[in-house]
Short mmCIF file of C-alpha atoms and ligand atoms in Angstrom, two decimals:
data_model
loop_
_atom_site.label_atom_id
_atom_site.label_comp_id
_atom_site.label_asym_id
_atom_site.label_seq_id
_atom_site.Cartn_x
_atom_site.Cartn_y
_atom_site.Cartn_z
CA MET R 294 0.73 -18.20 -9.70
CA THR R 295 2.86 -17.23 -12.65
CA PHE R 296 3.68 -13.64 -13.38
CA LYS R 297 6.30 -12.27 -15.69
CA SER R 298 8.18 -9.16 -14.73
CA SER R 299 10.39 -6.58 -16.32
CA PHE R 300 12.93 -7.39 -13.65
CA SER R 301 16.51 -6.98 -14.81
CA ALA R 302 18.33 -10.11 -13.77
CA THR R 303 21.76 -8.90 -14.80
CA ARG R 304 21.73 -5.78 -12.66
CA ARG R 305 20.29 -7.67 -9.73
CA ASP R 306 22.93 -10.36 -10.01
CA PHE R 307 25.60 -7.71 -10.08
CA LEU R 308 24.38 -6.13 -6.89
CA LEU R 309 23.81 -9.39 -5.10
CA GLY R 310 27.21 -10.64 -6.20
CA GLY R 311 28.90 -7.40 -5.20
CA ALA R 312 27.40 -7.43 -1.77
CA ALA R 313 28.29 -11.06 -1.24
CA THR R 314 31.94 -10.72 -2.21
CA LEU R 315 32.54 -7.49 -0.34
CA GLY R 316 30.91 -8.73 2.83
CA VAL R 317 27.56 -7.52 4.03
CA VAL R 318 27.39 -5.23 7.02
CA ALA R 319 24.65 -6.23 9.42
CA ALA R 320 22.47 -3.20 9.83
CA GLY R 321 19.92 -4.65 12.20
CA GLY R 322 17.26 -2.63 10.44
CA LEU R 323 14.68 -5.39 10.53
CA SER R 324 14.80 -5.94 14.23
CA MET R 325 14.85 -2.27 15.16
CA ALA R 326 12.68 -1.80 18.21
CA SER R 327 9.68 0.24 17.27
CA ALA R 328 10.54 2.83 19.92
CA THR R 329 13.63 4.00 18.03
CA GLY R 330 11.40 5.72 15.54
CA ARG R 331 10.26 8.26 18.08
CA ALA R 332 13.45 10.29 17.62
CA GLY R 333 12.51 13.86 16.85
CA ALA R 334 8.96 13.53 18.11
CA SER R 335 7.74 15.42 21.12
CA GLU R 336 4.52 15.55 23.02
CA ASN R 337 3.13 18.94 23.95
CA ALA R 338 1.10 19.92 27.00
CA GLY R 339 -2.24 19.18 25.31
CA GLY R 340 -1.12 15.61 24.58
CA ALA R 341 -0.57 16.18 20.85
CA VAL R 342 2.42 14.53 19.19
CA ASN R 343 4.68 16.88 17.27
CA MET R 344 6.69 15.41 14.43
CA PRO R 345 8.19 17.83 11.92
CA LEU R 346 8.97 16.20 8.59
CA ARG R 347 11.60 17.60 6.27
CA PRO R 348 11.84 15.91 2.87
CA GLY R 349 15.17 16.48 1.16
CA ALA R 350 18.23 14.91 -0.41
CA ALA R 351 20.09 12.28 1.65
CA GLN R 352 22.35 9.24 1.35
CA ALA R 353 21.29 5.72 2.20
CA SER R 354 23.09 2.41 2.48
CA LEU R 355 20.37 0.35 0.82
CA VAL R 356 22.50 -2.69 0.02
CA ALA R 357 24.03 -2.67 3.52
CA ASP R 358 27.48 -2.17 2.11
CA PRO R 359 29.32 1.08 2.79
CA ALA R 360 30.92 0.77 -0.65
CA TYR R 361 27.50 1.36 -2.21
CA GLN R 362 25.85 4.61 -1.10
CA THR R 363 22.65 5.68 -2.83
CA ALA R 364 21.55 9.29 -3.26
CA VAL R 365 17.91 9.25 -2.10
CA TRP R 366 15.16 11.66 -1.13
CA ALA R 367 14.22 11.10 2.48
CA TYR R 368 12.19 12.50 5.37
CA ASN R 369 14.55 13.83 8.06
CA GLY R 370 17.50 12.17 6.31
CA ILE R 371 16.45 8.54 6.81
CA VAL R 372 14.76 5.80 4.75
CA PRO R 373 12.09 5.00 5.76
CA GLY R 374 11.28 8.36 7.34
CA PRO R 375 10.85 8.51 11.11
CA GLU R 376 8.25 6.14 12.47
CA ILE R 377 5.47 8.21 13.96
CA ARG R 378 3.75 6.62 16.97
CA VAL R 379 0.64 8.07 18.49
CA ARG R 380 -2.12 6.71 20.69
CA GLN R 381 -5.62 6.34 19.32
CA GLY R 382 -7.53 9.60 19.76
CA GLN R 383 -4.36 11.67 20.04
CA ARG R 384 -3.67 14.66 17.83
CA LEU R 385 -0.72 14.74 15.44
CA HIS R 386 0.94 17.98 14.44
CA THR R 387 3.39 17.75 11.55
CA ARG R 388 5.07 20.75 10.02
CA LEU R 389 6.16 19.82 6.51
CA GLU R 390 9.31 21.79 5.63
CA ASN R 391 10.04 21.27 1.98
CA ALA R 392 13.80 20.93 1.43
CA LEU R 393 13.30 19.31 -1.98
CA ALA R 394 13.91 21.18 -5.23
CA GLN R 395 10.29 20.51 -6.24
CA GLU R 396 6.77 20.79 -4.85
CA THR R 397 5.51 18.18 -2.43
CA THR R 398 2.72 17.31 0.03
CA ILE R 399 2.09 14.59 2.61
CA HIS R 400 -0.77 12.12 2.35
CA TRP R 401 -1.68 10.11 5.47
CA HIS R 402 -2.54 6.80 3.88
CA GLY R 403 -5.54 5.16 5.54
CA ILE R 404 -6.16 7.87 8.11
CA ARG R 405 -9.66 9.34 8.10
CA VAL R 406 -8.48 12.95 8.12
CA PRO R 407 -10.51 16.08 7.35
CA ASN R 408 -10.29 16.77 3.61
CA ALA R 409 -7.97 19.78 3.95
CA MET R 410 -5.35 17.53 5.61
CA ASP R 411 -5.41 14.80 2.92
CA GLY R 412 -2.39 16.10 1.01
CA VAL R 413 -3.60 15.86 -2.59
CA PRO R 414 -2.24 18.85 -4.54
CA GLY R 415 -4.81 20.63 -6.67
CA LEU R 416 -7.66 18.81 -4.92
CA THR R 417 -7.33 19.33 -1.17
CA GLN R 418 -4.49 21.84 -0.92
CA ALA R 419 -1.97 23.79 -2.99
CA ALA R 420 1.33 21.92 -3.43
CA VAL R 421 4.03 23.08 -1.00
CA LYS R 422 6.78 24.87 -2.91
CA PRO R 423 10.51 24.33 -2.28
CA GLY R 424 11.49 26.17 0.90
CA ASP R 425 7.85 26.53 2.02
CA SER R 426 6.11 24.77 4.85
CA PHE R 427 2.63 23.47 5.63
CA ASP R 428 1.08 22.42 8.93
CA TYR R 429 -0.82 19.15 9.07
CA VAL R 430 -2.88 18.91 12.26
CA PHE R 431 -5.49 16.22 12.81
CA ASP R 432 -6.74 13.64 15.29
CA LEU R 433 -6.17 9.91 14.88
CA PRO R 434 -9.61 8.29 15.08
CA ASP R 435 -8.52 4.71 14.38
CA ALA R 436 -5.86 2.47 15.91
CA GLY R 437 -3.71 0.52 13.48
CA THR R 438 -0.87 0.41 10.99
CA TYR R 439 -0.82 3.35 8.59
CA TRP R 440 1.81 5.28 6.63
CA TYR R 441 2.63 8.62 5.10
CA HIS R 442 4.03 9.57 1.73
CA PRO R 443 3.98 12.49 -0.75
CA HIS R 444 1.11 12.86 -3.23
CA ALA R 445 2.96 15.13 -5.68
CA ASN R 446 5.09 13.63 -8.45
CA THR R 447 4.34 10.51 -6.45
CA THR R 448 6.08 7.96 -8.68
CA GLU R 449 9.42 9.72 -8.33
CA GLN R 450 9.07 10.98 -4.74
CA LEU R 451 8.13 7.54 -3.38
CA GLY R 452 10.52 5.82 -5.77
CA ARG R 453 13.39 7.88 -4.36
CA GLY R 454 12.58 7.01 -0.75
CA LEU R 455 9.94 9.36 0.68
CA TYR R 456 7.69 7.31 2.98
CA GLY R 457 7.37 6.33 6.61
CA ALA R 458 5.19 4.36 9.02
CA LEU R 459 2.47 5.92 11.14
CA ILE R 460 1.49 3.61 13.98
CA VAL R 461 -1.62 4.37 16.01
CA GLU R 462 -1.49 2.33 19.18
CA GLU R 463 -4.60 0.84 20.74
CA THR R 464 -5.53 2.29 24.13
CA ASP R 465 -5.40 -1.33 25.28
CA PRO R 466 -2.62 -2.93 23.19
CA LEU R 467 -2.34 -6.65 22.51
CA PRO R 468 0.16 -8.22 24.92
CA VAL R 469 3.13 -9.48 22.89
CA ASP R 470 6.83 -10.04 23.61
CA ARG R 471 8.13 -8.12 20.62
CA GLU R 472 6.78 -5.83 17.95
CA LEU R 473 8.33 -5.56 14.50
CA VAL R 474 7.50 -3.04 11.77
CA TRP R 475 8.63 -3.98 8.27
CA MET R 476 8.22 -1.49 5.46
CA LEU R 477 8.81 -3.37 2.21
CA ASP R 478 9.99 -1.56 -0.88
CA ASP R 479 11.91 -2.16 -4.06
CA TRP R 480 14.33 0.07 -5.92
CA ARG R 481 15.55 0.24 -9.48
CA LEU R 482 19.30 0.66 -9.07
CA ASN R 483 22.14 0.69 -11.56
CA GLU R 484 25.54 -0.98 -11.19
CA SER R 485 26.80 1.68 -8.79
CA ALA R 486 23.59 1.47 -6.67
CA ALA R 487 22.32 4.81 -8.02
CA ILE R 488 18.57 5.17 -8.60
CA ASP R 489 17.53 4.77 -12.25
CA ASP R 490 16.10 8.15 -13.38
CA GLY R 491 13.59 6.74 -15.85
CA PHE R 492 10.43 7.50 -13.86
CA ASN R 493 7.04 7.16 -15.60
CA ALA R 494 8.53 5.07 -18.42
CA MET R 495 5.78 4.12 -20.90
CA HIS R 496 6.52 0.43 -20.39
CA ASP R 497 6.04 0.70 -16.62
CA VAL R 498 2.85 2.74 -17.01
CA GLY R 499 1.25 0.20 -19.38
CA HIS R 500 2.44 -2.98 -17.63
CA ALA R 501 3.07 -3.82 -13.95
CA GLY R 502 4.42 -0.43 -12.81
CA ARG R 503 8.00 0.38 -11.90
CA ILE R 504 9.33 -2.94 -10.57
CA GLY R 505 12.73 -2.55 -8.96
CA ASN R 506 15.70 -4.88 -8.90
CA VAL R 507 16.58 -4.55 -5.20
CA VAL R 508 14.05 -5.31 -2.45
CA THR R 509 14.52 -3.61 0.91
CA VAL R 510 12.97 -4.01 4.33
CA ASN R 511 13.14 -0.80 6.40
CA GLY R 512 15.54 0.62 3.81
CA VAL R 513 18.05 -2.25 3.88
CA ALA R 514 18.35 -5.12 1.41
CA PRO R 515 17.95 -8.25 3.56
CA MET R 516 20.92 -9.98 1.98
CA GLY R 517 23.10 -12.31 4.02
CA THR R 518 22.93 -11.59 7.73
CA ALA R 519 21.35 -8.14 7.13
CA GLY R 520 18.04 -10.01 6.99
CA ASP R 521 18.48 -11.84 10.29
CA VAL R 522 16.13 -11.03 13.12
CA PRO R 523 17.13 -12.53 16.47
CA VAL R 524 14.15 -13.84 18.42
CA ARG R 525 13.61 -16.06 21.45
CA PRO R 526 11.99 -19.50 21.31
CA GLY R 527 8.36 -19.28 22.39
CA GLU R 528 8.08 -15.55 21.79
CA ARG R 529 4.86 -13.97 20.61
CA ILE R 530 5.57 -11.32 17.96
CA ARG R 531 3.32 -8.70 16.44
CA LEU R 532 4.52 -7.97 12.92
CA ARG R 533 3.26 -4.90 11.12
CA LEU R 534 3.82 -5.26 7.36
CA LEU R 535 3.54 -2.37 4.91
CA ASN R 536 4.16 -2.27 1.16
CA ALA R 537 5.66 1.08 0.11
CA ALA R 538 6.78 -0.05 -3.37
CA ASN R 539 5.65 1.82 -6.49
CA GLY R 540 4.45 -1.30 -8.28
CA ARG R 541 5.71 -4.50 -6.71
CA ILE R 542 3.21 -6.92 -5.21
CA PHE R 543 4.69 -9.23 -2.57
CA ALA R 544 3.49 -12.81 -2.06
CA LEU R 545 4.95 -13.80 1.29
CA ASP R 546 5.79 -17.31 2.39
CA PHE R 547 6.34 -17.61 6.17
CA ASP R 548 8.03 -21.01 6.23
CA GLU R 549 6.53 -22.98 9.17
CA LEU R 550 5.45 -19.94 11.16
CA ALA R 551 1.70 -19.94 10.28
CA PRO R 552 0.98 -16.31 11.21
CA MET R 553 -2.44 -15.18 12.39
CA VAL R 554 -3.89 -12.14 10.62
CA ILE R 555 -5.28 -9.74 13.24
CA ALA R 556 -5.66 -6.52 11.23
CA MET R 557 -5.79 -5.48 7.59
CA ASP R 558 -5.06 -1.94 6.41
CA GLY R 559 -4.93 -0.97 10.06
CA HIS R 560 -8.38 -2.20 11.05
CA PRO R 561 -8.95 -5.21 13.30
CA VAL R 562 -10.32 -8.31 11.60
CA THR R 563 -11.50 -11.59 13.14
CA PRO R 564 -8.16 -13.32 13.84
CA HIS R 565 -7.63 -15.99 11.20
CA ARG R 566 -5.01 -17.83 9.24
CA ASN R 567 -4.53 -16.60 5.70
CA ASP R 568 -6.80 -18.32 3.13
CA THR R 569 -3.91 -19.00 0.78
CA PRO R 570 -0.36 -20.30 1.37
CA LEU R 571 1.08 -16.93 0.32
CA LEU R 572 0.11 -13.58 1.84
CA LEU R 573 -0.53 -11.09 -0.99
CA LEU R 574 0.55 -7.55 -0.20
CA GLY R 575 -0.07 -5.02 -2.97
CA PRO R 576 1.33 -1.48 -2.96
CA GLY R 577 -0.26 0.58 -0.17
CA MET R 578 -1.61 -2.44 1.72
CA ARG R 579 -0.84 -3.44 5.33
CA PHE R 580 -1.23 -6.54 7.50
CA ASP R 581 -0.82 -6.95 11.25
CA LEU R 582 0.22 -10.51 12.04
CA VAL R 583 0.79 -12.44 15.24
CA ILE R 584 3.59 -14.98 15.03
CA ASP R 585 4.35 -17.47 17.79
CA ILE R 586 7.94 -18.67 17.49
CA PRO R 587 7.94 -22.43 18.16
CA VAL R 588 9.42 -23.41 21.52
CA SER R 589 11.67 -25.88 19.74
CA GLY R 590 12.23 -26.79 16.13
CA LYS R 591 14.05 -25.30 13.19
CA PRO R 592 17.14 -23.15 13.79
CA SER R 593 15.68 -20.38 11.62
CA PHE R 594 12.52 -19.42 9.73
CA ALA R 595 12.75 -17.73 6.35
CA VAL R 596 10.24 -15.15 5.14
CA THR R 597 10.36 -15.16 1.34
CA ASP R 598 8.60 -13.26 -1.43
CA ARG R 599 7.44 -15.65 -4.16
CA PHE R 600 5.30 -13.38 -6.32
CA TYR R 601 7.34 -13.77 -9.47
CA ASP R 602 8.01 -17.42 -10.28
CA GLY R 603 11.70 -18.18 -10.27
CA MET R 604 12.64 -14.81 -8.80
CA GLU R 605 12.16 -15.15 -5.12
CA ASN R 606 13.37 -12.50 -2.73
CA ALA R 607 14.57 -13.09 0.80
CA ILE R 608 12.66 -10.77 3.13
CA ALA R 609 13.96 -11.86 6.52
CA ARG R 610 15.12 -14.80 8.59
CA LEU R 611 13.84 -15.16 12.14
CA VAL R 612 16.60 -16.81 14.17
CA PRO R 613 15.60 -18.14 17.60
CA SER R 614 18.27 -18.31 20.28
CA GLY R 615 18.53 -18.39 24.06
CA ALA R 616 16.21 -19.95 26.58
CA PRO R 617 12.53 -20.27 25.64
CA VAL R 618 10.43 -17.48 27.11
CA ARG R 619 7.61 -19.99 27.81
CA ASP R 620 7.14 -23.71 27.37
CA HIS R 621 4.10 -23.64 25.07
CA ALA R 622 2.44 -21.10 22.78
CA PRO R 623 0.51 -18.52 24.83
CA ASP R 624 -3.29 -18.65 24.81
CA GLY R 625 -5.18 -15.45 24.89
CA ASP R 626 -7.58 -13.77 22.59
CA LEU R 627 -5.97 -12.15 19.57
CA ALA R 628 -9.05 -10.07 18.72
CA LEU R 629 -8.40 -6.34 18.80
CA LYS R 630 -11.10 -3.89 19.79
CA PRO R 631 -12.78 -2.69 16.58
CA ASN R 632 -12.37 0.90 15.47
CA SER R 633 -15.64 2.75 15.48
CA LEU R 634 -16.46 2.90 11.80
CA PRO R 635 -19.95 3.64 10.52
CA GLU R 636 -21.61 0.41 9.40
CA PRO R 637 -22.87 0.49 5.77
CA ASP R 638 -26.64 0.19 5.42
CA LEU R 639 -26.83 -2.01 2.33
CA GLY R 640 -30.63 -1.84 2.14
CA GLN R 641 -30.45 1.92 1.59
CA ALA R 642 -27.22 2.00 -0.44
CA VAL R 643 -26.66 3.90 -3.67
CA LYS R 644 -24.95 1.61 -6.16
CA HIS R 645 -22.24 2.56 -8.61
CA ASP R 646 -19.86 0.66 -10.88
CA LEU R 647 -16.29 1.60 -11.64
CA ILE R 648 -14.91 -0.20 -14.68
CA TYR R 649 -11.14 -0.16 -15.05
CA SER R 650 -9.87 -0.75 -18.57
CA GLY R 651 -6.84 -0.22 -20.76
CA GLY R 652 -3.19 -1.25 -20.39
CA MET R 653 -1.36 -3.81 -22.44
CA MET R 654 -3.57 -6.73 -23.59
CA GLY R 655 -6.58 -5.19 -21.87
CA ASP R 656 -8.99 -5.39 -24.79
CA MET R 657 -9.14 -9.19 -24.43
CA ILE R 658 -10.23 -9.07 -20.80
CA LEU R 659 -12.70 -6.26 -21.45
CA SER R 660 -14.33 -8.17 -24.28
CA GLN R 661 -14.48 -11.33 -22.13
CA MET R 662 -16.30 -9.40 -19.41
CA ILE R 663 -18.71 -8.03 -22.00
CA ARG R 664 -19.30 -11.49 -23.48
CA SER R 665 -19.90 -13.03 -20.05
CA GLY R 666 -22.54 -10.37 -19.39
CA HIS R 667 -20.78 -8.84 -16.38
CA ILE R 668 -20.33 -5.61 -18.27
CA THR R 669 -23.49 -4.96 -20.28
CA PRO R 670 -23.75 -2.85 -23.47
CA GLU R 671 -26.22 -0.62 -21.57
CA LYS R 672 -23.66 -0.05 -18.84
CA LEU R 673 -20.97 0.76 -21.38
CA SER R 674 -23.09 3.25 -23.27
CA ALA R 675 -24.30 4.83 -20.03
CA MET R 676 -20.67 5.52 -19.33
CA GLY R 677 -19.91 6.90 -22.76
CA MET R 678 -18.17 3.75 -23.95
CA GLU R 679 -20.73 3.09 -26.69
CA SER R 680 -18.12 2.62 -29.39
CA ALA R 681 -17.00 -0.47 -27.54
CA ALA R 682 -20.55 -1.56 -26.82
CA GLY R 683 -21.86 -1.11 -30.33
CA ALA R 684 -19.07 -2.40 -32.47
CA GLY R 685 -17.61 -5.28 -30.45
CA MET R 686 -13.91 -5.84 -30.79
CA GLY R 687 -13.42 -3.38 -33.65
CA GLY R 688 -15.04 -0.59 -31.67
CA MET R 689 -13.02 -1.50 -28.67
CA ALA R 690 -9.79 -1.27 -30.60
CA ASN R 691 -10.86 2.17 -31.81
CA MET R 692 -11.64 3.29 -28.29
CA MET R 693 -8.25 2.02 -27.13
CA ARG R 694 -6.55 3.82 -29.97
CA SER R 695 -8.24 7.11 -29.20
CA MET R 696 -7.31 6.75 -25.53
CA PHE R 697 -3.68 6.08 -26.41
CA GLY R 698 -3.78 9.02 -28.81
CA ALA R 699 -4.78 11.25 -25.91
CA GLY R 700 -1.82 9.96 -23.89
CA ASN R 701 -4.03 7.78 -21.71
CA ILE R 702 -3.15 4.18 -21.05
CA TRP R 703 -5.81 3.40 -18.48
CA ALA R 704 -9.38 4.52 -18.07
CA VAL R 705 -12.06 4.48 -15.39
CA ASN R 706 -15.56 4.20 -16.86
CA GLY R 707 -14.11 4.90 -20.28
CA ARG R 708 -12.34 8.11 -19.42
CA ASP R 709 -9.41 9.57 -17.61
CA PRO R 710 -11.08 11.74 -14.99
CA ASP R 711 -7.77 13.34 -14.01
CA ARG R 712 -7.41 14.84 -17.44
CA ASP R 713 -10.83 15.38 -18.95
CA GLY R 714 -12.12 17.73 -16.29
CA ASN R 715 -15.51 16.02 -16.20
CA GLY R 716 -15.73 16.19 -12.44
CA PRO R 717 -16.19 13.39 -9.93
CA LEU R 718 -16.82 9.76 -10.84
CA VAL R 719 -19.40 9.51 -8.08
CA THR R 720 -21.19 12.17 -6.02
CA LEU R 721 -22.67 11.19 -2.66
CA THR R 722 -24.52 13.05 0.01
CA ARG R 723 -23.17 12.93 3.51
CA GLY R 724 -24.27 9.87 5.44
CA GLN R 725 -25.24 7.87 2.36
CA THR R 726 -24.06 4.29 2.08
CA CYS R 727 -22.24 3.73 -1.20
CA HIS R 728 -22.11 0.19 -2.59
CA LEU R 729 -19.41 0.14 -5.27
CA THR R 730 -18.63 -2.63 -7.73
CA LEU R 731 -15.06 -2.36 -8.99
CA MET R 732 -14.48 -4.27 -12.22
CA ASN R 733 -11.00 -5.03 -13.41
CA ALA R 734 -11.37 -5.26 -17.19
CA THR R 735 -7.61 -5.32 -17.70
CA ALA R 736 -4.90 -7.96 -17.85
CA TRP R 737 -3.15 -6.64 -14.72
CA LEU R 738 -3.64 -6.62 -10.95
CA HIS R 739 -4.65 -3.32 -9.36
CA PRO R 740 -4.63 -2.30 -5.69
CA ILE R 741 -7.43 0.29 -5.66
CA HIS R 742 -7.16 2.80 -2.80
CA LEU R 743 -9.88 5.11 -1.47
CA HIS R 744 -8.97 8.24 0.48
CA GLY R 745 -10.79 9.56 3.54
CA HIS R 746 -12.83 6.44 4.34
CA ALA R 747 -12.48 2.78 5.20
CA PHE R 748 -14.73 0.41 3.27
CA ARG R 749 -15.99 -3.08 3.93
CA LEU R 750 -14.89 -5.68 1.40
CA LEU R 751 -18.18 -7.52 0.74
CA ALA R 752 -17.66 -9.90 -2.18
CA ARG R 753 -15.42 -11.06 -4.98
CA ASN R 754 -17.14 -12.33 -8.14
CA ASP R 755 -20.45 -12.56 -6.25
CA ALA R 756 -18.96 -14.75 -3.49
CA PRO R 757 -19.12 -13.17 -0.03
CA VAL R 758 -15.65 -12.53 1.42
CA ARG R 759 -14.82 -14.15 4.75
CA HIS R 760 -14.83 -11.69 7.70
CA GLN R 761 -15.69 -8.77 5.36
CA PRO R 762 -12.61 -6.80 6.46
CA TRP R 763 -12.40 -3.03 6.63
CA LEU R 764 -9.84 -1.86 4.07
CA ASP R 765 -8.63 1.25 2.32
CA THR R 766 -6.89 -0.63 -0.52
CA VAL R 767 -8.23 -3.71 -2.30
CA LEU R 768 -6.22 -5.84 -4.70
CA ILE R 769 -8.24 -6.87 -7.75
CA GLU R 770 -7.14 -9.62 -10.13
CA PRO R 771 -7.66 -9.47 -13.90
CA GLY R 772 -11.29 -10.03 -14.86
CA ASP R 773 -12.49 -9.90 -11.23
CA ARG R 774 -15.39 -7.95 -9.77
CA VAL R 775 -15.10 -6.73 -6.22
CA GLU R 776 -17.91 -5.23 -4.14
CA ILE R 777 -17.19 -2.74 -1.39
CA ALA R 778 -19.40 -0.51 0.76
CA PHE R 779 -18.81 2.50 2.97
CA VAL R 780 -20.71 5.32 4.62
CA ALA R 781 -19.84 8.64 2.99
CA ASP R 782 -19.45 10.48 6.29
CA ASN R 783 -16.40 12.58 5.46
CA PRO R 784 -17.24 15.59 3.28
CA GLY R 785 -14.92 16.61 0.47
CA ASP R 786 -13.35 15.41 -2.76
CA TRP R 787 -11.56 12.09 -2.23
CA LEU R 788 -9.32 10.26 -4.65
CA ILE R 789 -9.94 6.66 -5.56
CA HIS R 790 -6.93 5.40 -7.49
CA CYS R 791 -4.70 2.49 -8.28
CA HIS R 792 -1.75 2.40 -5.86
CA ILE R 793 0.53 1.06 -8.57
CA LEU R 794 1.75 4.61 -8.92
CA GLU R 795 2.56 4.37 -12.62
CA HIS R 796 -1.02 3.21 -13.31
CA LYS R 797 -2.32 6.30 -11.56
CA VAL R 798 -0.10 8.44 -13.78
CA GLY R 799 -1.60 6.60 -16.79
CA GLY R 800 -5.16 7.53 -15.77
CA MET R 801 -6.31 5.01 -13.12
CA SER R 802 -7.66 7.65 -10.83
CA GLY R 803 -10.79 9.61 -10.12
CA VAL R 804 -12.70 11.48 -7.44
CA ILE R 805 -15.55 10.52 -5.14
CA ARG R 806 -17.29 13.68 -3.95
CA VAL R 807 -19.07 13.70 -0.61
CA LEU R 808 -21.35 16.71 -0.24
CU1 C2O H 1132 -1.15 5.97 -0.45
CU2 C2O H 1132 -3.53 8.33 -2.84
O1 C2O H 1132 -2.30 7.13 -1.66
CU1 CU H 1133 -3.18 -0.52 -11.34
#
């Protein structure tokens, strides 16, 4: 895989060099026991978990060097925000107290909440003004690995550090020796480790999003020993991975560890080894992995991001020490109990297409998909894209130009539904099965995220997908067609958008209405 990035090598080298010469302070952030995140949470008499969240200005030591402090925006003063842990079926009560100088909300990514709790300003609630508060109260129907983040001025609020993990524990958890939660992120920092203010830069919107120059795991750059995670030989580890970056896609290499995938986007999947040597984790996506540390063997195992050729990032190093906890890998079924999600009825499904177009060099891919017959002229004109359908490349260029003229870089079905006020992309009645084909007619990868529902990933380019996992975010490669299906059982207006946050700003967003 070869991808080019807008990554600034000089700034990165400066930071890496600076940290190396000044000596890196081990922060231990990667091996933090999951229980530490409970600070500030309380359980009330009815069994609900209370976790107030207060977004505001804070300082963070992202490069694990006290000489470099970064002014961030954080929940309760820490990056990531406090880890919220609840049991499946429990109720969560979060009072959002806005200590920022701008409006905010909280979105509970992947949680099937009632619409009024979904945190999308102007769609599901009014934005919470500085100094104001808002109460989020909802039950957690599904076990798994989820997260929370603002949905107002999202590029900047996430880019400055507002996000945290929300772990919903199974009533009958998988027996493991150790659980790790790694929230991956990247930051665009200048020479003094301050956050670059250029949010929503045109280049980022039209290309791969805001790619940072410093990668962090749980808010700490895993440079030198800051990335070391002490483990015991023979241990069984459950690793919950989340990608909270604005635009960066991670492609993780696990050395000789051969992890088993047991859940994707929170939901249990038939335990399996990854299909490809690298585990692809787009913005918004999660994986739960089981890793058995070999009883004997290498002195350490490196986890490395290899998405961009020639620019690999160290993520962590698992370092076994001490006596083995067992003399061979444990047996035992890794299958988690499925969440109770409504099964799509494909025979009765209503079918819709969403065609994503635009961005730099997108006209080539769009015209290829038209030439190959996957996007028909009828389909284009039905969606108001007849200029492209009728006039081939010339018409397409015109359409692109008129979109750019309107300030739109990306389009869904030929329009920017956020701006043109034409209402939802798709309207469904409650209980209907929706079979969606998502077509990426652009030159870029897009992690498309649906709110309020989990969907089954059925097929890519007509080939059935193994295990048909339940997801809330699906990564789609340039020119690919992905089929998903879900039961529209949650009434309300739900966003479906690209989780490369700069792409969403550029128009890659729309609404699915469930009546
Ligand atoms: Cu995690 Cu609409 O997003
Ligand atoms: Cu995108």
